[in-house]
Amino acid sequence: MSEATNAAVGVRVDGHVLIVSIQRPQVRNAVNMAVAQGIAAAMEELDANPALHIGVLTGSGGTFCAGMDLKAFAYEGVEPAIEGRGFAGLCEAPPRKPLIAAVEGHAVAGGFEIVLACDMVVAARGASFGLPEAKRGIVASSGGLMRLPQRLSANLAMEMALLGDPISAEQAHAWGLVNRLVEPGQALAAALVLARAIDANAPLAVAASKQIVQGSRNWSDAEMFERQRPIARAVNGSADAREGAAAFAQKRVARWRGC
């Protein structure tokens, strides 16, 4: 296991899993430029390093993220966005590989938009999610208003966006926004269990499956199979595909090579 940090963001590798933690608990992990730079660098490493198959993003000190650091913005005048990646170095360009949010405490405003940029969510009981921007006279412009209707019904997404009130982790789980609901303090551990279970599958197939699930939202019925075909063909013709079939036939654990 290796570890690295830029003071605002901690990064460590556990097997094939990249664990990224926002390290500003004194301000409820609010995002400043250092956080955005740290997350952006971690996402670039996740996608570029073939030894990494999946990421987990969390916060420190019992909370996930309270959004943008408004004090830092007021004094420094710099919005914590990275060119090409957007707010928090993530919201406009999530990684190609799967990313799980492990949520304790608050995930509100930009913090909730970070969660929505992830592919799956593990949350502790007592955590809360929300887009309070309408209460402050602004718009949640880092993807929250566009991604929320992809996760919830249009009516529920509209209610959250217009009312601005937070919802509990229990409600988010009931609505299908949270994949797994766990006891307080267990979100990261449970997210790692989920990550390792996914990591047991073929990395090429996992990455391609994410690509198809996400991309197909914008594919018409007429074009969807044509759009899927080259992605699936590249994986189904791989050495890992042959290994998967052989391992099944021989009743053994597959040895994935990522090619």
Short mmCIF file of C-alpha atoms in Angstrom, two decimals:
data_model
loop_
_atom_site.label_atom_id
_atom_site.label_comp_id
_atom_site.label_asym_id
_atom_site.label_seq_id
_atom_site.Cartn_x
_atom_site.Cartn_y
_atom_site.Cartn_z
CA MET A 1 0.00 0.00 0.00
CA SER A 2 1.38 3.39 -0.93
CA GLU A 3 0.31 6.83 0.28
CA ALA A 4 0.57 10.42 -0.94
CA THR A 5 -0.95 13.75 0.03
CA ASN A 6 -1.00 17.41 -0.97
CA ALA A 7 -2.16 18.37 2.58
CA ALA A 8 -5.72 19.04 1.34
CA VAL A 9 -6.23 15.64 -0.30
CA GLY A 10 -4.93 12.29 0.86
CA VAL A 11 -4.39 9.49 -1.65
CA ARG A 12 -3.55 5.87 -0.98
CA VAL A 13 -3.55 2.68 -2.99
CA ASP A 14 -5.03 -0.53 -1.64
CA GLY A 15 -4.54 -3.31 -4.17
CA HIS A 16 -6.18 -2.08 -7.36
CA VAL A 17 -8.28 0.53 -5.51
CA LEU A 18 -7.35 4.23 -5.33
CA ILE A 19 -8.68 5.82 -2.13
CA VAL A 20 -8.98 9.61 -2.23
CA SER A 21 -9.88 11.61 0.89
CA ILE A 22 -10.57 15.33 1.27
CA GLN A 23 -8.50 16.39 4.29
CA ARG A 24 -10.03 19.68 5.49
CA PRO A 25 -12.27 18.61 8.37
CA GLN A 26 -11.95 22.00 10.08
CA VAL A 27 -14.15 23.48 7.31
CA ARG A 28 -16.27 20.35 6.71
CA ASN A 29 -14.00 19.46 3.76
CA ALA A 30 -15.04 22.53 1.78
CA VAL A 31 -13.36 22.67 -1.61
CA ASN A 32 -10.60 25.18 -2.27
CA MET A 33 -8.10 25.18 -5.13
CA ALA A 34 -5.77 22.78 -3.33
CA VAL A 35 -8.60 20.25 -3.01
CA ALA A 36 -9.54 20.66 -6.67
CA GLN A 37 -5.94 20.16 -7.74
CA GLY A 38 -5.53 17.12 -5.52
CA ILE A 39 -8.70 15.42 -6.75
CA ALA A 40 -7.88 16.22 -10.39
CA ALA A 41 -4.42 14.69 -10.02
CA ALA A 42 -5.89 11.60 -8.36
CA MET A 43 -8.48 11.13 -11.14
CA GLU A 44 -5.77 11.45 -13.78
CA GLU A 45 -3.72 8.82 -11.97
CA LEU A 46 -6.75 6.52 -11.68
CA ASP A 47 -7.35 6.59 -15.43
CA ALA A 48 -3.68 6.53 -16.49
CA ASN A 49 -2.41 3.77 -14.21
CA PRO A 50 -3.31 0.30 -15.52
CA ALA A 51 -2.74 -1.16 -12.05
CA LEU A 52 -5.67 0.90 -10.73
CA HIS A 53 -9.14 -0.40 -11.55
CA ILE A 54 -11.54 1.58 -9.37
CA GLY A 55 -11.60 4.64 -7.10
CA VAL A 56 -13.24 5.54 -3.79
CA LEU A 57 -13.75 9.19 -2.85
CA THR A 58 -14.49 10.20 0.73
CA GLY A 59 -14.02 12.96 3.29
CA SER A 60 -12.25 13.12 6.65
CA GLY A 61 -13.47 13.99 10.12
CA GLY A 62 -16.89 12.40 9.84
CA THR A 63 -18.22 14.43 6.93
CA PHE A 64 -18.03 14.27 3.15
CA CYS A 65 -18.02 17.82 1.76
CA ALA A 66 -19.91 21.06 2.36
CA GLY A 67 -19.27 22.39 -1.15
CA MET A 68 -17.10 25.31 -2.18
CA ASP A 69 -15.04 27.07 0.46
CA LEU A 70 -16.84 30.44 0.35
CA LYS A 71 -14.33 32.13 2.63
CA ALA A 72 -11.42 31.08 0.43
CA PHE A 73 -13.36 32.23 -2.61
CA ALA A 74 -14.08 35.61 -1.00
CA TYR A 75 -10.49 36.23 0.04
CA GLU A 76 -8.65 34.61 -2.87
CA GLY A 77 -11.18 35.30 -5.60
CA VAL A 78 -10.47 31.99 -7.31
CA GLU A 79 -13.17 29.44 -8.04
CA PRO A 80 -11.88 25.92 -7.21
CA ALA A 81 -12.26 24.52 -10.72
CA ILE A 82 -9.70 22.86 -12.95
CA GLU A 83 -9.62 23.56 -16.68
CA GLY A 84 -11.18 20.61 -18.49
CA ARG A 85 -12.37 18.98 -15.26
CA GLY A 86 -14.54 21.63 -13.64
CA PHE A 87 -15.44 22.10 -9.98
CA ALA A 88 -13.34 20.06 -7.54
CA GLY A 89 -11.29 18.72 -10.43
CA LEU A 90 -14.01 16.17 -11.10
CA CYS A 91 -17.53 17.40 -11.84
CA GLU A 92 -17.16 18.11 -15.56
CA ALA A 93 -14.91 15.14 -16.34
CA PRO A 94 -15.32 12.12 -14.06
CA PRO A 95 -12.82 9.28 -14.55
CA ARG A 96 -13.40 6.58 -17.15
CA LYS A 97 -12.98 3.96 -14.45
CA PRO A 98 -15.66 3.46 -11.76
CA LEU A 99 -15.73 5.85 -8.80
CA ILE A 100 -17.59 5.23 -5.53
CA ALA A 101 -18.52 7.99 -3.08
CA ALA A 102 -18.23 6.98 0.59
CA VAL A 103 -20.37 9.50 2.49
CA GLU A 104 -20.46 10.34 6.17
CA GLY A 105 -22.10 13.51 7.48
CA HIS A 106 -22.90 16.29 5.04
CA ALA A 107 -22.75 16.10 1.23
CA VAL A 108 -24.41 19.36 0.27
CA ALA A 109 -24.15 22.01 -2.45
CA GLY A 110 -20.95 21.33 -4.39
CA GLY A 111 -20.34 18.35 -2.13
CA PHE A 112 -23.53 16.74 -3.40
CA GLU A 113 -22.52 17.59 -6.95
CA ILE A 114 -19.29 15.70 -6.34
CA VAL A 115 -21.34 12.71 -5.15
CA LEU A 116 -23.48 12.89 -8.28
CA ALA A 117 -20.32 12.82 -10.43
CA CYS A 118 -19.51 9.43 -8.89
CA ASP A 119 -20.97 6.17 -10.19
CA MET A 120 -22.14 4.63 -6.91
CA VAL A 121 -22.81 5.88 -3.40
CA VAL A 122 -22.29 4.21 -0.03
CA ALA A 123 -23.67 6.32 2.81
CA ALA A 124 -23.79 6.13 6.58
CA ARG A 125 -27.05 6.56 8.43
CA GLY A 126 -27.33 10.17 9.52
CA ALA A 127 -25.63 11.52 6.40
CA SER A 128 -27.48 14.17 4.41
CA PHE A 129 -27.63 15.26 0.78
CA GLY A 130 -28.93 18.44 -0.77
CA LEU A 131 -28.66 21.33 -3.21
CA PRO A 132 -29.43 24.43 -1.11
CA GLU A 133 -28.34 26.90 -3.80
CA ALA A 134 -31.87 28.18 -4.49
CA LYS A 135 -32.03 29.30 -0.85
CA ARG A 136 -28.91 31.40 -1.47
CA GLY A 137 -30.05 32.96 -4.72
CA ILE A 138 -27.66 30.98 -6.93
CA VAL A 139 -27.77 27.96 -9.23
CA ALA A 140 -26.05 24.61 -8.68
CA SER A 141 -23.98 24.78 -11.85
CA SER A 142 -21.46 21.96 -11.35
CA GLY A 143 -23.65 19.20 -12.72
CA GLY A 144 -26.10 18.68 -9.88
CA LEU A 145 -29.19 19.94 -11.71
CA MET A 146 -28.34 17.87 -14.78
CA ARG A 147 -27.31 14.66 -13.06
CA LEU A 148 -29.99 14.55 -10.37
CA PRO A 149 -32.84 13.80 -12.84
CA GLN A 150 -30.74 10.88 -14.12
CA ARG A 151 -30.73 9.37 -10.62
CA LEU A 152 -34.23 10.24 -9.42
CA SER A 153 -37.65 10.72 -10.95
CA ALA A 154 -38.15 14.13 -12.54
CA ASN A 155 -40.59 15.13 -9.78
CA LEU A 156 -38.25 14.23 -6.93
CA ALA A 157 -35.28 15.89 -8.63
CA MET A 158 -37.33 19.03 -9.16
CA GLU A 159 -38.42 19.07 -5.52
CA MET A 160 -34.84 18.79 -4.28
CA ALA A 161 -33.63 21.50 -6.68
CA LEU A 162 -36.41 24.02 -6.05
CA LEU A 163 -36.99 23.45 -2.35
CA GLY A 164 -33.31 23.30 -1.43
CA ASP A 165 -33.89 21.21 1.69
CA PRO A 166 -31.56 18.29 2.45
CA ILE A 167 -32.69 14.70 2.52
CA SER A 168 -31.39 12.00 4.86
CA ALA A 169 -29.27 9.07 3.78
CA GLU A 170 -32.22 6.84 4.64
CA GLN A 171 -34.48 8.80 2.27
CA ALA A 172 -31.78 8.86 -0.41
CA HIS A 173 -31.47 5.09 -0.12
CA ALA A 174 -35.24 4.63 -0.37
CA TRP A 175 -35.25 6.80 -3.51
CA GLY A 176 -32.43 4.78 -5.09
CA LEU A 177 -29.84 7.53 -4.86
CA VAL A 178 -27.70 5.56 -2.39
CA ASN A 179 -26.56 2.04 -3.26
CA ARG A 180 -25.71 0.85 0.24
CA LEU A 181 -26.74 2.23 3.62
CA VAL A 182 -24.45 1.44 6.56
CA GLU A 183 -23.91 2.38 10.18
CA PRO A 184 -22.09 5.63 11.04
CA GLY A 185 -18.34 5.36 10.62
CA GLN A 186 -18.60 2.43 8.21
CA ALA A 187 -19.07 4.18 4.85
CA LEU A 188 -15.45 3.88 3.71
CA ALA A 189 -15.11 0.27 4.82
CA ALA A 190 -18.34 -0.68 3.04
CA ALA A 191 -17.30 1.23 -0.08
CA LEU A 192 -14.05 -0.74 -0.13
CA VAL A 193 -15.98 -4.01 0.13
CA LEU A 194 -18.03 -2.94 -2.89
CA ALA A 195 -14.92 -1.76 -4.76
CA ARG A 196 -13.08 -5.03 -4.17
CA ALA A 197 -16.09 -7.05 -5.33
CA ILE A 198 -16.18 -5.05 -8.57
CA ASP A 199 -12.40 -5.34 -8.88
CA ALA A 200 -12.74 -9.14 -8.93
CA ASN A 201 -14.29 -8.75 -12.39
CA ALA A 202 -12.40 -8.13 -15.63
CA PRO A 203 -11.16 -4.50 -15.68
CA LEU A 204 -11.74 -4.04 -19.42
CA ALA A 205 -15.31 -5.30 -19.13
CA VAL A 206 -15.99 -3.12 -16.08
CA ALA A 207 -14.70 0.05 -17.76
CA ALA A 208 -16.58 -0.67 -20.99
CA SER A 209 -19.79 -1.44 -19.09
CA LYS A 210 -19.56 1.94 -17.36
CA GLN A 211 -18.96 3.61 -20.72
CA ILE A 212 -22.05 2.00 -22.24
CA VAL A 213 -24.32 2.67 -19.24
CA GLN A 214 -23.35 6.34 -19.24
CA GLY A 215 -23.20 6.88 -22.99
CA SER A 216 -26.48 5.15 -23.76
CA ARG A 217 -28.41 7.88 -21.94
CA ASN A 218 -27.91 9.99 -25.05
CA TRP A 219 -28.31 7.24 -27.68
CA SER A 220 -31.53 6.89 -29.64
CA ASP A 221 -33.21 3.52 -30.08
CA ALA A 222 -32.20 3.58 -33.72
CA GLU A 223 -28.49 4.03 -33.04
CA MET A 224 -27.89 2.38 -29.69
CA PHE A 225 -26.67 -1.00 -30.93
CA GLU A 226 -24.38 0.61 -33.50
CA ARG A 227 -22.94 2.87 -30.80
CA GLN A 228 -22.46 -0.05 -28.43
CA ARG A 229 -20.96 -2.44 -30.99
CA PRO A 230 -17.34 -1.16 -31.20
CA ILE A 231 -17.08 -0.82 -27.42
CA ALA A 232 -18.34 -4.33 -26.77
CA ARG A 233 -16.41 -5.86 -29.69
CA ALA A 234 -13.09 -4.57 -28.36
CA VAL A 235 -13.72 -6.26 -25.00
CA ASN A 236 -15.32 -9.44 -26.29
CA GLY A 237 -12.34 -10.04 -28.56
CA SER A 238 -9.77 -9.53 -25.80
CA ALA A 239 -7.50 -12.02 -24.10
CA ASP A 240 -9.44 -11.41 -20.89
CA ALA A 241 -12.65 -12.56 -22.60
CA ARG A 242 -10.96 -15.83 -23.56
CA GLU A 243 -9.57 -16.14 -20.04
CA GLY A 244 -13.03 -15.60 -18.54
CA ALA A 245 -14.49 -18.39 -20.64
CA ALA A 246 -11.59 -20.72 -19.86
CA ALA A 247 -11.79 -20.02 -16.13
CA PHE A 248 -15.53 -20.74 -16.16
CA ALA A 249 -15.02 -24.01 -18.04
CA GLN A 250 -12.19 -25.07 -15.75
CA LYS A 251 -13.99 -23.96 -12.58
CA ARG A 252 -11.18 -21.72 -11.39
CA VAL A 253 -10.64 -18.07 -10.57
CA ALA A 254 -9.91 -15.97 -13.66
CA ARG A 255 -6.50 -14.30 -13.98
CA TRP A 256 -7.21 -10.96 -15.63
CA ARG A 257 -4.47 -9.24 -17.61
CA GLY A 258 -6.37 -6.14 -18.73
CA CYS A 259 -5.82 -6.87 -22.41
#
